[in-house]
XYZ file of C-alpha atoms in Angstrom:
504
model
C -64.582 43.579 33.598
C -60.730 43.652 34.590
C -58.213 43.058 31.213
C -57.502 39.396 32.088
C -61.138 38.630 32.340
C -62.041 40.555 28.630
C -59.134 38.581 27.230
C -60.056 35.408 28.445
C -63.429 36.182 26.910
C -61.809 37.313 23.790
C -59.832 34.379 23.390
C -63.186 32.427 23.510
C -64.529 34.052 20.600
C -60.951 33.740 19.119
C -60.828 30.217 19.501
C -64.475 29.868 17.825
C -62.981 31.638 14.875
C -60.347 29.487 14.356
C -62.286 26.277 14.304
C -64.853 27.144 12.601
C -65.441 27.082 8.393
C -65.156 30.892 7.336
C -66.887 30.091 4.136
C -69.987 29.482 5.994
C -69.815 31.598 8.929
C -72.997 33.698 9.476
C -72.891 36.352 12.408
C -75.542 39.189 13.218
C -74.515 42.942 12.134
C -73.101 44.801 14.933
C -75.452 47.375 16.587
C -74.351 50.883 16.028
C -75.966 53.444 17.838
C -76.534 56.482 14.806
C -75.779 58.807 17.245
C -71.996 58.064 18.122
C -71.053 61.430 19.636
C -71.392 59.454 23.448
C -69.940 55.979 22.222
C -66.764 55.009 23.512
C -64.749 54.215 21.100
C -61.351 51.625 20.641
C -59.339 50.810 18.728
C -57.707 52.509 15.819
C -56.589 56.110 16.516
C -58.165 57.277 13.434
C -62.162 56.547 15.039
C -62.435 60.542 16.388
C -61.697 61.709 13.577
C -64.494 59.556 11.669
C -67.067 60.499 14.289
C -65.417 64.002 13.138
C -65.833 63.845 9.844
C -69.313 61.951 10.030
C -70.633 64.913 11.962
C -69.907 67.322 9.879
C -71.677 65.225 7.266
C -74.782 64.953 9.110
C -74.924 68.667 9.610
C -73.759 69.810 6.006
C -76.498 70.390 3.965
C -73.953 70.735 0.723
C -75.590 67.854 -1.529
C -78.999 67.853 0.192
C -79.229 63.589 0.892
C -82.332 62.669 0.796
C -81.541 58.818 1.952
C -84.782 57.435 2.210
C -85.970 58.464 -1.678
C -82.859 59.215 -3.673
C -82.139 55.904 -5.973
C -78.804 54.130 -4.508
C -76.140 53.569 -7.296
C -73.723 54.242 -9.687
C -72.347 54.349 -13.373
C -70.025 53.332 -15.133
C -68.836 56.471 -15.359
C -65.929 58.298 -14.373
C -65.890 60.671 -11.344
C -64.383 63.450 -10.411
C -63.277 64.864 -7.213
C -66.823 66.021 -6.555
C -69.022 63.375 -7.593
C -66.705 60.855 -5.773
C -67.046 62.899 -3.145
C -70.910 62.966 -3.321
C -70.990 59.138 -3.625
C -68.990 58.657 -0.602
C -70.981 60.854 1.429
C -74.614 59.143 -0.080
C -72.916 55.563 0.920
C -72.262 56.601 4.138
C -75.562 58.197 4.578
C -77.394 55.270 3.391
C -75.432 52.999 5.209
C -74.361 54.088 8.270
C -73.929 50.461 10.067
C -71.716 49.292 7.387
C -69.656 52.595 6.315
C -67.803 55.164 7.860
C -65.748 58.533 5.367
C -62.624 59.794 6.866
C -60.105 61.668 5.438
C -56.229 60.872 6.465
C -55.090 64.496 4.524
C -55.299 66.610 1.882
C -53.748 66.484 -1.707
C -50.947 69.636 -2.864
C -53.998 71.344 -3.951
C -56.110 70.811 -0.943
C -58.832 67.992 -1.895
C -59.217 65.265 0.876
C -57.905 61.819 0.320
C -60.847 59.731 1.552
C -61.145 56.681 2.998
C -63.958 54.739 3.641
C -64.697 51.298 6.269
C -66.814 48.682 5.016
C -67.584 46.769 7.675
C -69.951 44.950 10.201
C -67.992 47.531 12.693
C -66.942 50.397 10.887
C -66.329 52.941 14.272
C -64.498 50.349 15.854
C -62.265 47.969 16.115
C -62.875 44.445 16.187
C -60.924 42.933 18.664
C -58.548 40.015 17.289
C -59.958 40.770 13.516
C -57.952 42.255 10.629
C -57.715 45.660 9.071
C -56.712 45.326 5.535
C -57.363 48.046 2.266
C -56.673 48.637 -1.066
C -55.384 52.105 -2.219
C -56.340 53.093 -5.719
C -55.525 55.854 -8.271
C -52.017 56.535 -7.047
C -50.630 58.182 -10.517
C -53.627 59.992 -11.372
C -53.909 58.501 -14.626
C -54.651 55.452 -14.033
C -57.869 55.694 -13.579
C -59.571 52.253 -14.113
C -59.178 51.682 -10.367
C -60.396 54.242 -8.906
C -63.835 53.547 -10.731
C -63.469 49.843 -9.853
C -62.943 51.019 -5.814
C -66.356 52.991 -6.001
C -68.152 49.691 -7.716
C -66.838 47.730 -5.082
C -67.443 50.120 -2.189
C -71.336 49.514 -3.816
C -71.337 46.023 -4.091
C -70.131 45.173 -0.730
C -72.946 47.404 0.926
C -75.691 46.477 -1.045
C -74.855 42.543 -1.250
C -74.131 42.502 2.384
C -77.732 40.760 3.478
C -77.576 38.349 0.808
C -74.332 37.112 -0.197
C -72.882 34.969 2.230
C -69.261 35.413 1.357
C -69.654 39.218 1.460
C -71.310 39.146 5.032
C -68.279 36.737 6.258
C -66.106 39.227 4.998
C -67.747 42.209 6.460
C -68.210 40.398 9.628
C -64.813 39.413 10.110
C -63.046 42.134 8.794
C -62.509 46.122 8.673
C -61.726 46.753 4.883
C -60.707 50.628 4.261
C -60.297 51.882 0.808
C -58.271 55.209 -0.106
C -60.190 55.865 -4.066
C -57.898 58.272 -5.097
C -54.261 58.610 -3.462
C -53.928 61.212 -6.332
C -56.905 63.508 -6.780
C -55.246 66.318 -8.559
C -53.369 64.607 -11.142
C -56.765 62.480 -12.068
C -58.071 66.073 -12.428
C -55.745 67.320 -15.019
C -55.300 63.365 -17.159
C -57.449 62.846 -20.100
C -60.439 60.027 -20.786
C -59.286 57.737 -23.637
C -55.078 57.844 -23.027
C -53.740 54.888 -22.643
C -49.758 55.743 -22.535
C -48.167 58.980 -21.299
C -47.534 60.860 -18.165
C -50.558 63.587 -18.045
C -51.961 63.384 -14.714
C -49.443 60.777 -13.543
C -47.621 62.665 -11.133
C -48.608 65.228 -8.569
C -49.426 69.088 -8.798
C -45.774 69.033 -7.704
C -44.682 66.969 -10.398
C -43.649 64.075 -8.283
C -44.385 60.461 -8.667
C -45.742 59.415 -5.738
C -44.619 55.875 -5.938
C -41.328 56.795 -5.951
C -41.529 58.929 -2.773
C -41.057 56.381 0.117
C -38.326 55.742 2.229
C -36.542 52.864 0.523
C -34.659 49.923 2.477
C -32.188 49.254 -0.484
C -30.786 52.621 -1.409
C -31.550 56.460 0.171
C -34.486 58.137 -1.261
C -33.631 61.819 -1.271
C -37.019 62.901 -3.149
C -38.956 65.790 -1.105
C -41.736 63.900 0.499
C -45.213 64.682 -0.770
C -48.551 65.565 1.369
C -50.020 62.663 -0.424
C -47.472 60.444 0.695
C -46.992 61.402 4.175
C -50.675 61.203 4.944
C -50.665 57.267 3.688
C -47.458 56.778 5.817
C -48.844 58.612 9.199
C -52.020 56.192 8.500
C -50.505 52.697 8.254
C -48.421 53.653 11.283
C -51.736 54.228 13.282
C -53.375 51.441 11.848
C -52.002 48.309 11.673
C -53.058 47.026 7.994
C -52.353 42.754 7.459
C -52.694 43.088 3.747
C -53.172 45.900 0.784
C -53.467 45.874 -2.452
C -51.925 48.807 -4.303
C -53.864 49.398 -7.788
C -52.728 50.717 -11.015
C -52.795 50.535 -14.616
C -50.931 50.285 -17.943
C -50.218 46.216 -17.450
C -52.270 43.224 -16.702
C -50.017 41.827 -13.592
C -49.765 41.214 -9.715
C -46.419 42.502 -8.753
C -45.352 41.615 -5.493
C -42.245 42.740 -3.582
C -39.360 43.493 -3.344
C -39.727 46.416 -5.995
C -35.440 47.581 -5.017
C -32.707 45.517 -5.596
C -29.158 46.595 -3.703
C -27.411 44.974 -6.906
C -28.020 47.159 -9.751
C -25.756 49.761 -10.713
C -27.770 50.627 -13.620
C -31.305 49.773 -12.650
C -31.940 47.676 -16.227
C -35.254 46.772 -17.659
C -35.923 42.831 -16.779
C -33.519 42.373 -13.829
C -32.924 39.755 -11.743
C -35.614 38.990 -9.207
C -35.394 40.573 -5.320
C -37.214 38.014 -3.190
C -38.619 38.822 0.038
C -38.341 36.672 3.675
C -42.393 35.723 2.648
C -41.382 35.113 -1.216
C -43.793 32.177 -0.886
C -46.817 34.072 0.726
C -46.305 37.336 -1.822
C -46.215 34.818 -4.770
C -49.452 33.211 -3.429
C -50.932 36.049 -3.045
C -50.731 37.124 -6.396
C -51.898 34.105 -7.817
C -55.023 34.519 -5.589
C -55.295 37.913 -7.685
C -54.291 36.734 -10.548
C -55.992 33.321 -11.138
C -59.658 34.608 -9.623
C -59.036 37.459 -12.876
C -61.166 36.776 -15.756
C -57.813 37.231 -17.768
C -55.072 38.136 -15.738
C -53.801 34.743 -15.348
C -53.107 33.673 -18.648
C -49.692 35.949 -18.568
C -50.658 37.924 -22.331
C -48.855 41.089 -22.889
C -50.827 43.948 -23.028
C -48.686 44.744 -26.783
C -46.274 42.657 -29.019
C -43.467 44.334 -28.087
C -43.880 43.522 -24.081
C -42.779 40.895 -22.112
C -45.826 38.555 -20.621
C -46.396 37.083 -17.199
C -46.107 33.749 -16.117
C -49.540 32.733 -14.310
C -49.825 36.963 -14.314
C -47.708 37.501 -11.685
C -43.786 38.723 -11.285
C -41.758 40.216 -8.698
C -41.338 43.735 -9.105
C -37.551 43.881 -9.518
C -37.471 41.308 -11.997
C -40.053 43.598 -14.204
C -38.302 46.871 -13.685
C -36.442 47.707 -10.339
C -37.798 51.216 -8.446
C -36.511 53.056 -5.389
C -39.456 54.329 -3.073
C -42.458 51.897 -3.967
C -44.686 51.735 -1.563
C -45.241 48.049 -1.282
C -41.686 47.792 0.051
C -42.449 50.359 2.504
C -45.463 48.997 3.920
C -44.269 45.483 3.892
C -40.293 46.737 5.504
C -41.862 49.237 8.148
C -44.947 47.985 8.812
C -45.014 44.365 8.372
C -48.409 44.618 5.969
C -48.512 42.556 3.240
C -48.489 44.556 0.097
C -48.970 43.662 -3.572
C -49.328 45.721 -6.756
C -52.082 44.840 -8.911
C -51.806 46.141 -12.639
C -55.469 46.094 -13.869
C -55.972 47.434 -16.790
C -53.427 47.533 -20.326
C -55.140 50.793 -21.069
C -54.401 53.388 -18.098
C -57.363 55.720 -19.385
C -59.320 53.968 -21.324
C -62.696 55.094 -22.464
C -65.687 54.916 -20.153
C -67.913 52.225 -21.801
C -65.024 50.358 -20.742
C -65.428 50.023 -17.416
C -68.005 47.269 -17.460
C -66.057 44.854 -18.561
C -63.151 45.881 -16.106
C -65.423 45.295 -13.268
C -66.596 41.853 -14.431
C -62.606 40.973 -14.694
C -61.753 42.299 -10.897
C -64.737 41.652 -8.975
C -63.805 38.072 -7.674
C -60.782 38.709 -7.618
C -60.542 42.250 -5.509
C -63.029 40.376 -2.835
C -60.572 37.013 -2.562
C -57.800 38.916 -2.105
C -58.679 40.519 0.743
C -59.854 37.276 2.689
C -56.471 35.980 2.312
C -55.732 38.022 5.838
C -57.817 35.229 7.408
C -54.941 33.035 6.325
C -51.917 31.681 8.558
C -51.314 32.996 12.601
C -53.179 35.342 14.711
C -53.692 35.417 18.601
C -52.484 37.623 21.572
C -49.554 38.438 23.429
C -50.105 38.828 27.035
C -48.285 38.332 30.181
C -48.623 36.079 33.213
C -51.795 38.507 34.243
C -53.671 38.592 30.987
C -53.104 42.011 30.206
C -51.899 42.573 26.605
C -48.418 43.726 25.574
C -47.894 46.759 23.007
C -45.293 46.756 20.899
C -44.347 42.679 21.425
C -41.983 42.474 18.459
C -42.649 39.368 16.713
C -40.764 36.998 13.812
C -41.171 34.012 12.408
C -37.874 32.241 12.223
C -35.472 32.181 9.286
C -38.161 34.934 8.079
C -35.969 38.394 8.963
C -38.858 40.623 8.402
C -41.034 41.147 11.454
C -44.222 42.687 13.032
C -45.341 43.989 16.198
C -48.172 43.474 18.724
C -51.187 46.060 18.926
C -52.645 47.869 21.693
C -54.642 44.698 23.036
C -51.390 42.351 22.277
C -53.352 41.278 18.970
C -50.909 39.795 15.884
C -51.336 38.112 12.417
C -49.298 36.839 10.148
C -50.252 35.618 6.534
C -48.406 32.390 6.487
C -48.973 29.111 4.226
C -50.161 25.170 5.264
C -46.460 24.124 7.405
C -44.756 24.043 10.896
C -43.054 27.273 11.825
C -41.119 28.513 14.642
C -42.486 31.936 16.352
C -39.882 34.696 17.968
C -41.431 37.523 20.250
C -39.364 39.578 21.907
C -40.500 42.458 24.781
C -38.595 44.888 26.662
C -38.811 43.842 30.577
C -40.031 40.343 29.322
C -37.936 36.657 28.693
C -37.916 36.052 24.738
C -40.023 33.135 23.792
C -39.820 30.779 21.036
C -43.193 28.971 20.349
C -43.880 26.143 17.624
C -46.927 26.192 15.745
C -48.368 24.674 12.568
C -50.542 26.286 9.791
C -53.284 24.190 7.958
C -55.603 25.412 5.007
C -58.638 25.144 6.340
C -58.860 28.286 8.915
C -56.058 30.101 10.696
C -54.275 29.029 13.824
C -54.808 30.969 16.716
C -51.597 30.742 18.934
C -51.702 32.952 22.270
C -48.147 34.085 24.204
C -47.762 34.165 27.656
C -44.732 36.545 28.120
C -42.660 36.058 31.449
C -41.434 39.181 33.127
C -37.881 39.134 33.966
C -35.658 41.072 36.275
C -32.154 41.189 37.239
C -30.723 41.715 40.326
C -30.304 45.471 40.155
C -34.279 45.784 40.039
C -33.916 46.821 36.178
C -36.315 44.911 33.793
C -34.404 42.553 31.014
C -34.595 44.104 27.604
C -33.639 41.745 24.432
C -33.014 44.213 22.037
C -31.373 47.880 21.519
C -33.638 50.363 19.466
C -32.262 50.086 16.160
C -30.855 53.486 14.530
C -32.847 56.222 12.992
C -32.200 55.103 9.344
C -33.251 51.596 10.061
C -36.975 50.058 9.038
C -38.201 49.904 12.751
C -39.735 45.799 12.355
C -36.412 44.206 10.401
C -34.750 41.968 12.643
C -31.668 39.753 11.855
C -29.391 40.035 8.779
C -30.510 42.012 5.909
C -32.877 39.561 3.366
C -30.024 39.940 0.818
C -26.019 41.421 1.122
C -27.381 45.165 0.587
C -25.240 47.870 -0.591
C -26.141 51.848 -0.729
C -24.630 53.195 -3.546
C -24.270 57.117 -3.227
C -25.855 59.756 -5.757
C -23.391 60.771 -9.076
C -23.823 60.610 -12.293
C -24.419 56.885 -12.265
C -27.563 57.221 -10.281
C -28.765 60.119 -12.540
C -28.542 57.799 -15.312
C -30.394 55.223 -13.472
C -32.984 57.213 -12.357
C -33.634 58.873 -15.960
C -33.868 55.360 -17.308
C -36.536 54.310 -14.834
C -38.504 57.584 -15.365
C -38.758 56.107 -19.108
C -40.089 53.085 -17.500
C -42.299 54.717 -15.805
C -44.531 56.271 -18.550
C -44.565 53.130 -20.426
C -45.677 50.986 -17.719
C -47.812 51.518 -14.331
């Protein structure tokens, strides 16, 4: 089958998806061969090292599965690195046409940071369907999510045959879930803290939400193995939406989390809004208002601001250099939001119950917001797709690009919109669209190639520098100054450590 004719055919299926109802669509599991060794596999880069990874699995004989008689579950109960470890490996073993375990690196003191697919097609990608995840357990004391990842890892599995919503989901989607961003500090934090910083940071000592490059000021902290393993993944996978997940606060903070204004970075700033401030502020109230409590704004203690609806932007709470929402959201053009779960970061674990029967709804929602707005191809006047196709919707300066098989989305909300996309050798295109609630609009670019008269292909746009985020294109969203290090940033940055420890 050449590329134009698997596109065409692709665009069929496409085109299906977009007029159909999602709530009710119903599509057979995707045959998986259990031996994988002599599949070919596409898609994302990270698929030989699941097959890896899965291998080893199959031939370890560590925690002796026995899949068809060992009982399926889990407690409410807090894990450690090894019995999280053990639960992955059971899922997977059990489910093998829903799950895949892969690990994208290894923590300071050498434990993996897992990840596992749920999906109708965990080995491979879907063609023209999204990749989204949630990572959990960043400061290792917050712990409450990286229970609530496992329960949900379990739920979507098991309810997969008979809950309609979860098999649309898993159908139409490739979810990927990191537990634990922060395995050794969860080892050294303590059941039943609710405040503090034991376990927060790294076996380094480094916080690794502050460890990101940053597009409002330069973040000179030594990057961490922990965070250079999430940022070499999203580059090789290109995520639509995330949820971050933490604890000490009952909010969905959404970006930006920097502000170029503050000299002192003061508690209860002014807000930083994004390009998408109406998208990120939906998006939280998806979280928020599908939470069993969230929503109704209370402070976790007297002496704490509350939430409107349970959301806020993440300046406007306290501002931070090196979050990783901004990162993913300025670099990579995923969707990113910060969901405080839990007032208690530790709490004890008869607890956990009831925080599961608060997030359930809400954690599955979430994620089906990245059937929401634009998707389609980019191709040119032979069908073949175009890699790299940098795309922006007008008057919003923060773009995206095209994958391997041209494929983009967008989470946008019900209007008309103007779409840029821009290709090196190709003519720039403008294309109009509108985006209703019911399903997403699938819009498909045909990309002209243009030459000049010296032979040499037409290129729109100069790489931008090194320093740069690689997808911003157009002004800055705000004027944006860098202020240099001194004692003025010292201050700043002891102030926000305080922060820190008393919130997520």
């Amino acid at each position: 089958m050449t590329q134009s004719i698997w596109l065409l055919s692709i665009f069929g299926v496409m085109t299906s998806l977009a007029q159909s109802d999602f709530s009710g669509l119903d599509t057979e599991i995707s045959n998986i061969h259990p031996d994988l060794r002599n599949t070919e596999v596409v898609g994302n880069p990270d698929n030989a090292q699941i097959l890896a990874e899965q291998r080893n699995y199959q031939t370890a004989g560590t925690y002796n599965l026995d899949v068809q008689n060992d009982p399926y579950g889990i407690d409410f109960v807090y894990h450690d690195y090894e019995a999280m470890t053990k639960f992955l490996r059971a899922t997977t073993s059990k489910y093998p046409t829903l799950t895949a375990l892969y690990s994208i690196g290894k923590s300071v003191q050498g434990r993996d940071l897992w990840v596992m697919v749920i999906s109708a097609s965990p080995y491979e990608h879907m063609i023209g369907k999204p990749d989204v995840k949630y990572v959990a357990n960043m400061h290792g004391n917050e712990a409450v999510s990286r229970e609530l990842m496992l329960h949900l890892i379990q739920h979507l599995v098991t309810q997969y045959q008979s809950d309609p919503y979860v098999r649309w989901l898993l159908d139409n989607t490739r979810i990927h879930i990191l537990p634990s961003m922060n395995p050794d500090g969860f080892e050294v934090a303590k059941e039943g803290t609710c405040d503090g910083g034991q376990g927060r940071y790294n076996a380094r000592g480094f916080d690794l939400n502050r460890n990101f490059p940053d597009y409002f000021k330069q973040n000179n902290k030594r990057p961490q193995p922990e965070t250079e393993a999430v940022k070499e993944w999203i580059s090789k996978i290109q995520f639509v939406l995330s949820g971050s997940l933490h604890g000490g606060a009952l909010v969905a903070s959404y970006p930006f989390d920097n502000t170029p204004n503050s000299l002192f970075q003061n508690f209860a700033s002014s807000p930083s809004l994004t390009p998408d401030d109406d998208v990120f502020k939906h998006l939280a109230l998806t979280y928020s208002t599908n939470h069993e409590k969230m929503s109704r704004g209370v402070a976790c203690k007297s002496s704490q601001q509350g939430f409107n609806g349970g959301i806020t932007n993440g300046a406007e709470w306290y501002p931070l250099t090196g979050g990783m929402q901004d990162f993913n959201y300025v670099w990579h053009g995923c969707m990113e939001v910060t969901l405080e779960i839990s007032c208690c970061k530790y709490p004890p674990a008869q607890e956990l119950s009831k925080y599961w029967e608060d997030n359930k709804v809400s954690l599955i929602k979430f994620l089906a917001e990245a059937h929401r707005g634009i998707h389609g191809f980019v191709i040119d006047e032979n069908g073949n797709p175009i890699e790299k196709a940098s795309l922006k919707i007008k008057s919003r300066d923060v773009g995206f690009q095209s994958t391997k098989y041209g494929e983009f989305w967008r989470i946008l909300l019900p209007g008309v919109y103007k779409l840029e996309v821009y290709a090196d050798g190709y003519v720039p295109r403008e294309v109009d669209f509108m985006v209703t609630d019911q399903h997403p609009t699938l819009l498909n670019v045909t990309m002209l190639a243009a030459k000049r008269k010296d032979g040499h292909f037409y290129r729109p746009h100069p790489q931008p520098p090194h320093q740069v985020p690689p997808f911003h294109r157009g002004p800055p969203p705000q004027h944006i100054s860098r202020p240099q290090g001194g004692i003025f940033s010292s201050l700043s940055s002891g102030f926000n450590s305080l922060v820190s420890n008393l919130f997520g």
